[in-house]
XYZ file of C-alpha atoms in Angstrom:
575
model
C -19.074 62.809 -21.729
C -15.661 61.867 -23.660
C -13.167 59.646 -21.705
C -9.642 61.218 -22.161
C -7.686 58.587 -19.986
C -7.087 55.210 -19.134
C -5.559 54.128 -15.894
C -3.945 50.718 -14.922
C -7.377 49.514 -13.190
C -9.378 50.319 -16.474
C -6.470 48.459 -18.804
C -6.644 45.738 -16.258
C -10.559 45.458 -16.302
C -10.219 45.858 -20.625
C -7.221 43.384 -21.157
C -9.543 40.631 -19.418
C -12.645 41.422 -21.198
C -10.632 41.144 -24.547
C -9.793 37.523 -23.104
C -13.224 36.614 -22.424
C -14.308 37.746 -25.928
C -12.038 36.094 -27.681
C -12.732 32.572 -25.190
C -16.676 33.057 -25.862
C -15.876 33.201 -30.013
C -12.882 30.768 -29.838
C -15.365 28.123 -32.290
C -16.303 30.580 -34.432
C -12.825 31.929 -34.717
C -11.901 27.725 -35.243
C -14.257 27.550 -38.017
C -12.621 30.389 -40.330
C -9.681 28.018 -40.557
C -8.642 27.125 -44.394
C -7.821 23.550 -43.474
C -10.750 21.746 -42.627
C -8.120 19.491 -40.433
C -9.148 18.436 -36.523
C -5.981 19.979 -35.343
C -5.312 22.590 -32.468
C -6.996 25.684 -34.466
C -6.358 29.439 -34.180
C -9.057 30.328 -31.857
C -7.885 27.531 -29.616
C -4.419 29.077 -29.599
C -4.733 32.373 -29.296
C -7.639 31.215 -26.514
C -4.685 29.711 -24.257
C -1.954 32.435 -24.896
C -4.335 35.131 -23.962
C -5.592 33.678 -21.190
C -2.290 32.695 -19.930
C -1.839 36.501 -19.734
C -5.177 36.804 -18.413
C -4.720 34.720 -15.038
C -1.309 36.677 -14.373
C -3.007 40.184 -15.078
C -5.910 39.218 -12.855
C -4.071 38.507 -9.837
C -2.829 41.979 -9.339
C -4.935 43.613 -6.846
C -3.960 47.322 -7.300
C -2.247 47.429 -10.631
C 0.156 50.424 -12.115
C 1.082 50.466 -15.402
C 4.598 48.392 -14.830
C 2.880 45.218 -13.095
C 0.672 45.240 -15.519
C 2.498 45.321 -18.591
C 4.276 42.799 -17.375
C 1.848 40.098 -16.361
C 0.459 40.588 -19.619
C 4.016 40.661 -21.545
C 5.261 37.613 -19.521
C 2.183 35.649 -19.589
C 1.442 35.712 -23.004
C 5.430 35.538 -23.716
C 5.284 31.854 -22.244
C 2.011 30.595 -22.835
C 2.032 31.344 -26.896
C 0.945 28.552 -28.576
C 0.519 28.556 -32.524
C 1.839 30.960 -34.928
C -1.363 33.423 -34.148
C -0.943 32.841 -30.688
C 2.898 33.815 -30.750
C 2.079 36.833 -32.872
C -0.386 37.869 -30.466
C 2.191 37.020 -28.176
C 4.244 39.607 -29.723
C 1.725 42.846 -30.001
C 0.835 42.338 -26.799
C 4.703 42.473 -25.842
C 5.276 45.566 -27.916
C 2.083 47.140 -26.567
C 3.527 47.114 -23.249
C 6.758 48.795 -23.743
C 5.237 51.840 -24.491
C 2.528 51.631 -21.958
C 4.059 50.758 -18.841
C 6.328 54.166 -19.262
C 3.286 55.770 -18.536
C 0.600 56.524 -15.271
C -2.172 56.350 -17.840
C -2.967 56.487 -21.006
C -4.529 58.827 -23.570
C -4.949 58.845 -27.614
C -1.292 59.520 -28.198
C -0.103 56.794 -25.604
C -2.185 54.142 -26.937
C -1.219 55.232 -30.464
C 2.321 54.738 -30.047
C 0.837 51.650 -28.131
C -0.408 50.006 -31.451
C 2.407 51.362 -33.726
C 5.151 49.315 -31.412
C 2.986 46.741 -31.060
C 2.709 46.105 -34.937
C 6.937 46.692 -35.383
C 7.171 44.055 -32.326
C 4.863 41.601 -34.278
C 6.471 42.163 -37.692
C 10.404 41.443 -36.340
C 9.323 38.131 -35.135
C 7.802 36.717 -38.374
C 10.858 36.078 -40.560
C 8.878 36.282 -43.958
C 5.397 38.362 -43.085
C 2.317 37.666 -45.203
C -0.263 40.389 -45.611
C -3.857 39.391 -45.800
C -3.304 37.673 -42.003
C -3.641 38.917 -38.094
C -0.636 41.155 -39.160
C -2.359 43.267 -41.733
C -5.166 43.478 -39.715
C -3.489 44.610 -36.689
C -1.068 47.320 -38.981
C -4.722 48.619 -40.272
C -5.026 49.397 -36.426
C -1.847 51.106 -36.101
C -2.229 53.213 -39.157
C -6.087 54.315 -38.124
C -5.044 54.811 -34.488
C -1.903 57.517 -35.523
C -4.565 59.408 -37.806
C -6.591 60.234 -34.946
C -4.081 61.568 -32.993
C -4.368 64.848 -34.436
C -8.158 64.436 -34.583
C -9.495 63.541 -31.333
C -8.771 63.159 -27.591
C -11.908 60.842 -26.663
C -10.825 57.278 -26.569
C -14.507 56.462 -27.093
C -14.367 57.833 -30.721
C -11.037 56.891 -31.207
C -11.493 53.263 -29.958
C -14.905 53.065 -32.320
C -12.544 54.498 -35.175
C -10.036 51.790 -34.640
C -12.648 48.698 -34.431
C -14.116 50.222 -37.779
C -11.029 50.370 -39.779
C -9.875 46.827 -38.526
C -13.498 45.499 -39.560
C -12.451 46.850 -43.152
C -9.173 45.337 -43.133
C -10.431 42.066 -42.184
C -13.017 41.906 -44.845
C -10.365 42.813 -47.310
C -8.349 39.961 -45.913
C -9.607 37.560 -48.655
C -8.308 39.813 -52.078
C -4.970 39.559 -50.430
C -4.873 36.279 -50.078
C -7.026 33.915 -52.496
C -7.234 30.802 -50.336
C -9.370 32.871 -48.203
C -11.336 33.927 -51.036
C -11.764 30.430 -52.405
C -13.202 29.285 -48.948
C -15.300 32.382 -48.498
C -13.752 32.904 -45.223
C -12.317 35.943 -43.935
C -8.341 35.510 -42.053
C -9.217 33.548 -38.792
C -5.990 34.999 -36.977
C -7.436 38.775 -37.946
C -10.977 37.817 -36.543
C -9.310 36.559 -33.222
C -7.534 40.135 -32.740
C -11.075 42.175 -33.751
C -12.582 40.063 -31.299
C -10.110 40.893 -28.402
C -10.655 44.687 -29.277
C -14.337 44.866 -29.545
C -14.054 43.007 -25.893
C -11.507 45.345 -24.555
C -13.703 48.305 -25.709
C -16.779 46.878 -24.493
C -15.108 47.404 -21.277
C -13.857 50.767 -21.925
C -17.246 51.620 -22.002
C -18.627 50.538 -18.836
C -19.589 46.740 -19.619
C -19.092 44.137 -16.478
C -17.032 41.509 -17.519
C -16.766 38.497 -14.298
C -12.883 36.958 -14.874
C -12.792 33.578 -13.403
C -9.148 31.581 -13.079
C -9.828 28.330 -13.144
C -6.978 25.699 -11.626
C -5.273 23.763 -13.948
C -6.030 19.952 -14.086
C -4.833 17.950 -11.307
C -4.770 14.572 -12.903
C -2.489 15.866 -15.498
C -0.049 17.227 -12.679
C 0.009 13.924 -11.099
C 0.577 11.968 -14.415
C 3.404 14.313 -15.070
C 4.642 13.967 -11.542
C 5.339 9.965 -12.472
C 6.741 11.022 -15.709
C 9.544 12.976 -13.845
C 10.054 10.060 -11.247
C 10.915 7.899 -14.404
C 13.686 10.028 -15.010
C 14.971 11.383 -12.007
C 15.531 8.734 -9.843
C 17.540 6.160 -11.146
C 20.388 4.823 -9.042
C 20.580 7.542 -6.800
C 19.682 6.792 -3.012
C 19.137 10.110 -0.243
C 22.768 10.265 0.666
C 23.618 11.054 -2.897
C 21.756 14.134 -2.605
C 24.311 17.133 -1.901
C 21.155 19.636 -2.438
C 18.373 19.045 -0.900
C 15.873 21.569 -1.661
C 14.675 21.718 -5.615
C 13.705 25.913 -5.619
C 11.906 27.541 -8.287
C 10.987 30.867 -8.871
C 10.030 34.009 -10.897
C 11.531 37.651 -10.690
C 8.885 40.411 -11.993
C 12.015 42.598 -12.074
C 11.903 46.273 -10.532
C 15.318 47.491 -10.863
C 17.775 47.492 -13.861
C 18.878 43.915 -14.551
C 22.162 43.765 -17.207
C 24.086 40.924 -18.113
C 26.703 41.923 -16.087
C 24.054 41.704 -13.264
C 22.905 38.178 -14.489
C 26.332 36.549 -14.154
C 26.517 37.787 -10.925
C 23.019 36.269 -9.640
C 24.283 33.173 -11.473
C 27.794 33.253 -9.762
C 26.063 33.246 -6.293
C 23.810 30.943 -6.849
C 26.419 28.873 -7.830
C 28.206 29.366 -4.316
C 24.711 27.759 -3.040
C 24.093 25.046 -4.709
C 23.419 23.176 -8.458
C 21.151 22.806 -11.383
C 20.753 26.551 -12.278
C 18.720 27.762 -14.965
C 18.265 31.798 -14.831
C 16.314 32.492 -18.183
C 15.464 36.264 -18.285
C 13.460 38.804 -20.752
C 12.950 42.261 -20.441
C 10.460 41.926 -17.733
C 10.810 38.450 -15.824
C 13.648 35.836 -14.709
C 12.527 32.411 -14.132
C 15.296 31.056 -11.681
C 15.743 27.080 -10.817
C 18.530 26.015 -8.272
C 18.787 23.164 -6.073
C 20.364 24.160 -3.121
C 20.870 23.279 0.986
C 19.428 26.740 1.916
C 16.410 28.211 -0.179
C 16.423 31.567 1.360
C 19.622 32.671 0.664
C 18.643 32.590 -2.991
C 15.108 34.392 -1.976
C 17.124 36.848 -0.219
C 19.443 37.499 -3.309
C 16.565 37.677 -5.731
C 14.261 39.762 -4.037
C 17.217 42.353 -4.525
C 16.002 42.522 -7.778
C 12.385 42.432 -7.672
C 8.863 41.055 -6.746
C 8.355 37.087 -6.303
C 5.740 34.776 -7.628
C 5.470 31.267 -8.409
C 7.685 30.096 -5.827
C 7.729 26.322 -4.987
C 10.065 24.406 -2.702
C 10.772 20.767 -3.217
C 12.491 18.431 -0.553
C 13.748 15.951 -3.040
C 15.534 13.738 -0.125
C 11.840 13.515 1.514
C 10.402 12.774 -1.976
C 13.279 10.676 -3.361
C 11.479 6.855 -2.239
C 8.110 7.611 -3.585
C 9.926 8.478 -6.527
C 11.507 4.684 -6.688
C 8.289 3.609 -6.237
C 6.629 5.406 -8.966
C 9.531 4.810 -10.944
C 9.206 0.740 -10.691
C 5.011 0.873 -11.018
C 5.406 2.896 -14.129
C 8.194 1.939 -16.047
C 9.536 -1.531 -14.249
C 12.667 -0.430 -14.105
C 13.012 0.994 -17.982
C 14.511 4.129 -18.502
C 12.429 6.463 -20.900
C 12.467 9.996 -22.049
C 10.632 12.861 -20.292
C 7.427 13.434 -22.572
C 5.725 16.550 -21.834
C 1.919 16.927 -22.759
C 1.134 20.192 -24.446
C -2.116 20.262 -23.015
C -0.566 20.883 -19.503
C -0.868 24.319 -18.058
C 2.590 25.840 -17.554
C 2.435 25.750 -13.803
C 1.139 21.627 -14.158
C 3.997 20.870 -16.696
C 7.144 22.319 -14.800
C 9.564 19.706 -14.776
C 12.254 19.287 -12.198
C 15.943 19.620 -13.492
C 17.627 16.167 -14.041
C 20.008 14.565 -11.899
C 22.356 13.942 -15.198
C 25.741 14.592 -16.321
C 25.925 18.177 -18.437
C 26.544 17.231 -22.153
C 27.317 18.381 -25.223
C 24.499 17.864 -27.425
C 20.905 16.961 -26.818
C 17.528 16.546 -28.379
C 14.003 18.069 -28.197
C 11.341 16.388 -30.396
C 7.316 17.311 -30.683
C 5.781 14.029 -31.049
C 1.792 12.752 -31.976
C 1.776 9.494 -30.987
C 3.820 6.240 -28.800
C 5.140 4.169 -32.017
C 6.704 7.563 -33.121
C 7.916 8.406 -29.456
C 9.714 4.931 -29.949
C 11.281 6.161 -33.650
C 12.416 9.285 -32.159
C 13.724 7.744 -28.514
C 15.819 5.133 -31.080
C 17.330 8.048 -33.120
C 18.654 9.666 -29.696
C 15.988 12.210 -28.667
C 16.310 12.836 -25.019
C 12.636 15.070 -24.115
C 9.671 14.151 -26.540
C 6.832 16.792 -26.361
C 3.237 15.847 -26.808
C 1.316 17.606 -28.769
C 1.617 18.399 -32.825
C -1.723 18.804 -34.441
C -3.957 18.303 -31.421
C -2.683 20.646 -29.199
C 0.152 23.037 -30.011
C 2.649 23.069 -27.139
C 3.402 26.579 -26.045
C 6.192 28.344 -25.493
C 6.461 27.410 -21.728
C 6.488 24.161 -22.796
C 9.794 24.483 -24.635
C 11.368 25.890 -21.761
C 10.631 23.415 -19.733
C 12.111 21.221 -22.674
C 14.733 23.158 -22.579
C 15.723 22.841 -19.007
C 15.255 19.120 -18.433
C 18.162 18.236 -21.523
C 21.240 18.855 -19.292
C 23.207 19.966 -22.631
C 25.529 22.672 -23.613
C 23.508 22.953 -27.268
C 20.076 21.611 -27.831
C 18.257 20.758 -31.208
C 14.422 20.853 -31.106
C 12.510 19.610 -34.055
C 9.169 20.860 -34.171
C 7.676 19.130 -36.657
C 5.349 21.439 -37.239
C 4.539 24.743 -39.141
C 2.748 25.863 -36.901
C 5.198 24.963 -33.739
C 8.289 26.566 -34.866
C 7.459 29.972 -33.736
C 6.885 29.108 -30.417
C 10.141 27.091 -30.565
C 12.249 30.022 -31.826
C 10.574 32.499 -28.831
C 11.783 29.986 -26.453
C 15.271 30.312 -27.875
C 15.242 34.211 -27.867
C 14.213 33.437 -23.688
C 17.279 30.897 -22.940
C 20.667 32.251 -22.311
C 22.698 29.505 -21.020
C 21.756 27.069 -23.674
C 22.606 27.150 -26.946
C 19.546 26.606 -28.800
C 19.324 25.571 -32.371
C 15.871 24.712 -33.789
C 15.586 22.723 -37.099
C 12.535 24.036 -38.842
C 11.026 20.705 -39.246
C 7.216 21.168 -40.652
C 6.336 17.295 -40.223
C 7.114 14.031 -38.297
C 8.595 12.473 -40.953
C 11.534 15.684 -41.399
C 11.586 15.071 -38.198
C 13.014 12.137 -38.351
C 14.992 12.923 -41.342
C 16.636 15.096 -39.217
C 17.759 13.150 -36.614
C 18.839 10.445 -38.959
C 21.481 12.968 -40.979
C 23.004 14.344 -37.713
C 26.709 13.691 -37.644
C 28.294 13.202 -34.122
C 31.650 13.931 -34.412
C 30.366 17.428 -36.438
C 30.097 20.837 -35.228
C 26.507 22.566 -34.294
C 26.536 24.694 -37.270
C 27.899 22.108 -39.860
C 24.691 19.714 -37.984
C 22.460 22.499 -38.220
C 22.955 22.246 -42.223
C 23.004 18.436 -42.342
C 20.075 18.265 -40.425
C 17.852 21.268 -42.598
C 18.995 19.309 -46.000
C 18.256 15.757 -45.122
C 14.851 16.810 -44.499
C 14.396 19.102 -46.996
C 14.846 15.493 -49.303
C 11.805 13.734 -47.678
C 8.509 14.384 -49.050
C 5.631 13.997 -45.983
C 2.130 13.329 -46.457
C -0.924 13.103 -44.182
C -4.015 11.321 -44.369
C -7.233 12.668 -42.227
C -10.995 13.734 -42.239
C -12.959 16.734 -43.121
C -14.876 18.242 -40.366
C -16.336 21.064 -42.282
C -17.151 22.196 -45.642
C -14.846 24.142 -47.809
C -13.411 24.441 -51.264
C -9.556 24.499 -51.579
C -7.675 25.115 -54.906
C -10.772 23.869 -56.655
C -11.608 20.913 -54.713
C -15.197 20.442 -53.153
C -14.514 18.900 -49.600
C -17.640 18.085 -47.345
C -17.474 16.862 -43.994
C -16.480 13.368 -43.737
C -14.305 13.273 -46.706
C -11.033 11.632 -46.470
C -8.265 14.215 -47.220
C -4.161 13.376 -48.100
C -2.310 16.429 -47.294
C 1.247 17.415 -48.128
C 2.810 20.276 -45.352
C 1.352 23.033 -47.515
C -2.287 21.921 -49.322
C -5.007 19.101 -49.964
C -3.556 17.042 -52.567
C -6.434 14.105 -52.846
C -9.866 13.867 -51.654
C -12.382 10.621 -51.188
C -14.707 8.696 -49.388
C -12.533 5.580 -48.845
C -9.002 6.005 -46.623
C -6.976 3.180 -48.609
C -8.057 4.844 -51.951
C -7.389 8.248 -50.947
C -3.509 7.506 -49.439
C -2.796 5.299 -52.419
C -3.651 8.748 -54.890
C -1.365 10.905 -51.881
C 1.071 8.380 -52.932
C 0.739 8.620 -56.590
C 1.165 12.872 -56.249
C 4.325 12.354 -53.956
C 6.203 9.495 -55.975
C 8.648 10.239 -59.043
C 11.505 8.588 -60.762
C 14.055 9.362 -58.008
C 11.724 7.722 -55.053
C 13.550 5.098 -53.376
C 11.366 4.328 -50.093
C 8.461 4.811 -49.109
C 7.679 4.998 -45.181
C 4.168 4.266 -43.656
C 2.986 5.165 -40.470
C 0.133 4.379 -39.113
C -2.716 5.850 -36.566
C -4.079 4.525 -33.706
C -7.097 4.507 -35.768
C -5.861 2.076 -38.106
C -4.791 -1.828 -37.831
C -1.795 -2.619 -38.722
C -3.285 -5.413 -41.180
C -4.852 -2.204 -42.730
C -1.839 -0.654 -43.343
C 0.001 -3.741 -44.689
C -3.113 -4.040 -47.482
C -2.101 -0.350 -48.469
C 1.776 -1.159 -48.533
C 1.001 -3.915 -50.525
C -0.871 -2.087 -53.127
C 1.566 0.615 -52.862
C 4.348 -1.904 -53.906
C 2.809 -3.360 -56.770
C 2.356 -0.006 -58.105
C 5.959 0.810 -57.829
C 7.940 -2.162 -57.582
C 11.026 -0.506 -57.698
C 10.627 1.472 -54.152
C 10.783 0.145 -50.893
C 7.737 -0.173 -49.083
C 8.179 0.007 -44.962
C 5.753 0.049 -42.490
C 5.861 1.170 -38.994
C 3.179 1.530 -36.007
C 2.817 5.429 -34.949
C 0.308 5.756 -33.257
C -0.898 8.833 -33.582
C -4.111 10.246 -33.485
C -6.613 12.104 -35.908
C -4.031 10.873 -38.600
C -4.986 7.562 -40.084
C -1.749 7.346 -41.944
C 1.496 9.701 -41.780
C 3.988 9.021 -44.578
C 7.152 10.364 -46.316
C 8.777 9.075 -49.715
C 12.670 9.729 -50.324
């Protein structure tokens, strides 16, 4: 018997089972990675984005197609980590759209489904590369609006669809020949089969049992410290004029225009302080501080549905917060740092008690001596998380709101950040947001170092892209799985030293193998050469290696500087 229709309790049941199959092949999905790097892989990512849907979608107890589409819109919006995860982000966000206008949905809906899913996807990737999730996912499209005059059975059409996205990803490799060298097929594609085949599993009557697990409580607490550091200095009860820290999110059920956002911004303005309304097409997260928490419930509820609503007396929580304040930092004021591993809900910061200014700073960071080199340049909010863990797009809201500052720069300094940092731009509306494409620590730091303060955003924006565009950064790891890579044989183990776009040196000994990074890196016009080194690594280590370093070229400077950072045993730029 053919299955014609889908309704928002089968999408529901088929949207989770395409989490849990892509969670139960997440280290297979890892292991079709290029780079045989231990970084924060695509499995991993697009792991934590979908399942950041996944826990919003399964809390709706008797779905229709609008709450659904957007708990899985929203949730995947803010919890994309990775450049597959934020592209996943993104068919999932087109899929919607056309879903949600419907009560079910049959071959032509999810069609249409897969076509705006693959135009969403393709807008948010400035330059897109075929032979990745995107190809894979426009084979899907371009099978799926074939059948429409062929079939009406979702089974056969669903079969047709996993068939002709199997092809695609096999052909992955002749369209791009770093897959083909590592005899590996596009890691990002796999991940998106893998959510299909689960999704269809379902379709077809398969069980699938969708726990939500809590997020970690330790890291809540450690983060709850973190925000006492900041918030609390100086400021005793009485100084309080709000006294209730509210947070919220709108699943919006009734037209919402700009026009109507200034209003709901103008009011809650009348209330109280610290507002932060950032809005998409389907939620607005609102934070106020204010004397009288209802009135703003009242107002938003006007607009739509409520959930994750919490309600802070910061008067009553104001001491502890001295306390924790003088056990963790003895009275030293440091930057907010956010860890990327945080779940959204863990990681919220509260809004800062600090004059509104004109500029401020947003850094991803890897490790505490490079915290200290981007605190020292003027950063105001370091996020954790670089290779290791990609910080999601939450993550940069939260960012976002804690800098009290009419623009904001955020460096990601990494490739495969900056996506995530640009969504959380396109989600903030009273902020401008300017993100320096920074693909390393070290332009990172370039960055900051060439920003002028008495200059404009844009002419900053240009200082900022060209000073780091004149640093060279290099990275020095292990291997931690076989794989050949424009014709070099690396085995697990090996020592790798990696510029921000291939392995440029491989060996068995770490000194040897950063003094050859060096050797690729250097030229006539090198004037310094900056080492940082791992919490892996001594720092008499890394003084042996400057040393060498400097009687190879005598004529560059050789500095050295504790970073700290893990799975990297050096990090390094030359200039």
């Amino acid at each position: 018997m053919s299955l014609n229709t889908i309704d928002a309790s089968l999408l529901q049941k088929m949207f989770l089972a395409g989490a849990k199959s892509i969670e139960a092949k997440k280290e297979y999905i890892n292991e079709l990675n290029v780079f045989p790097v231990p970084d924060g892989d695509t499995g991993t990512n697009m792991t934590l984005t979908i399942m950041s849907a996944a826990k919003e979608a399964s809390a709706i107890e008797n779905p229709d197609m609008k709450s659904l589409s957007k708990a899985i819109s929203s949730g995947s919006l803010r919890g994309a980590r990775g450049n597959s995860g934020v592209i996943l982000s993104q068919l999932f966000r087109g899929f919607t759209k056309e879903v949600k206008e419907h009560e079910t949905v049959d071959v032509p809906v999810m069609a249409n489904a897969f076509q705006k899913a693959v135009e969403t996807a393709y807008k948010a990737v400035m330059k897109p590369k075929e032979g990745t999730i995107l190809t894979v996912a426009k084979g899907a499209a371009e099978r799926a609006a074939q059948l429409v005059g062929e079939t009406q059975d979702l089974e056969y059409f669903g079969a047709e669809v996993i068939k002709r996205m199997e092809e695609v990803l096999a052909y992955t490799p002749e369209l791009l020949p770093v897959l083909k060298e590592a005899g590996v097929v596009d890691s990002g594609g796999q991940g998106l089969l893998e959510v299909v085949k689960g999704a269809y599993a379902a379709m077809l009557g398969k069980e699938v049992e969708f726990e939500v697990k809590e997020p970690e409580k330790e890291a809540a607490a450690e983060q709850k410290v973190e925000n006492a550091a900041i918030s609390s200095d100086g400021i005793s009860t009485s100084d309080i004029k709000f006294g209730y820290c509210t947070e919220f999110i709108i699943m919006l059920e009734k037209e919402y225009t700009g026009q109507t956002e200034q209003e709901f911004k103008a009011f809650l303005e009348s209330i109280g302080d610290s507002i932060v309304v950032v809005s998409d097409d389907d939620i607005v997260k609102v934070h106020v501080h204010t004397n009288d928490p209802g009135l703003a419930i009242q107002r938003a509820l006007t607009y739509g549905s409520l959930t994750k609503m919490k309600i802070d007396n910061m008067r009553e929580e104001h001491n502890e917060k001295v306390i924790l304040e003088a056990e963790k930092q003895a009275a030293k004021k440091e930057p907010m740092t956010l860890k990327a591993a945080e779940t959204p809900q863990a990681a919220e910061p509260k809004k800062p008690s600090k004059p509104r200014k004109a500029v401020g700073f947003v850094a991803v960071s890897i490790g505490n001596g490079i915290n200290e080199i981007f605190k020292g340049l003027g950063v105001d909010y370091l996020i954790e998380g670089g290779q290791t863990m990609n910080p999601s797009t939450e993550d940069m809201l939260n960012a976002i709101e804690q800098v009290n500052a009419d623009t904001i720069f955020i460096l990601p300094n990494n490739s495969n950040i900056i996506l995530a940092a640009n969504q959380a731009k396109a989600l903030t509306e009273d902020k401008e947001i300017v993100v320096i494409p920074s693909k390393t620590v070290p332009q990172g730091i370039a960055a900051m170092i060439n920003y002028v303060y008495d200059k404009s955003a844009k002419e900053n924006e240009q200082y900022m892209t060209e000073g780091m565009h004149a640093v060279r950064s290099g990275q020095v790891t292990y291997a931690v799985r076989d794989t050949s890579i424009d014709g070099k044989e690396i085995h697990q183990g090996d020592i790798m030293g990696l510029d921000d776009k291939t392995i440029l040196t491989v060996g068995k000994d770490i000194a040897d193998t950063t003094i050859e990074l060096v050797d690729t890196m250097v030229d006539e016009n090198s004037e310094l050469i900056s080492l940082y080194y791992g919490s892996e690594t001594t720092r008499d280590d890394a003084k042996a290696v400057a040393a060498r370093i400097e009687k190879l070229y005598p004529d560059v400077d050789v500095e050295v500087h504790d970073g700290g950072q893990p799975i990297y045993y050096y990090v390094l730029s030359v200039e």
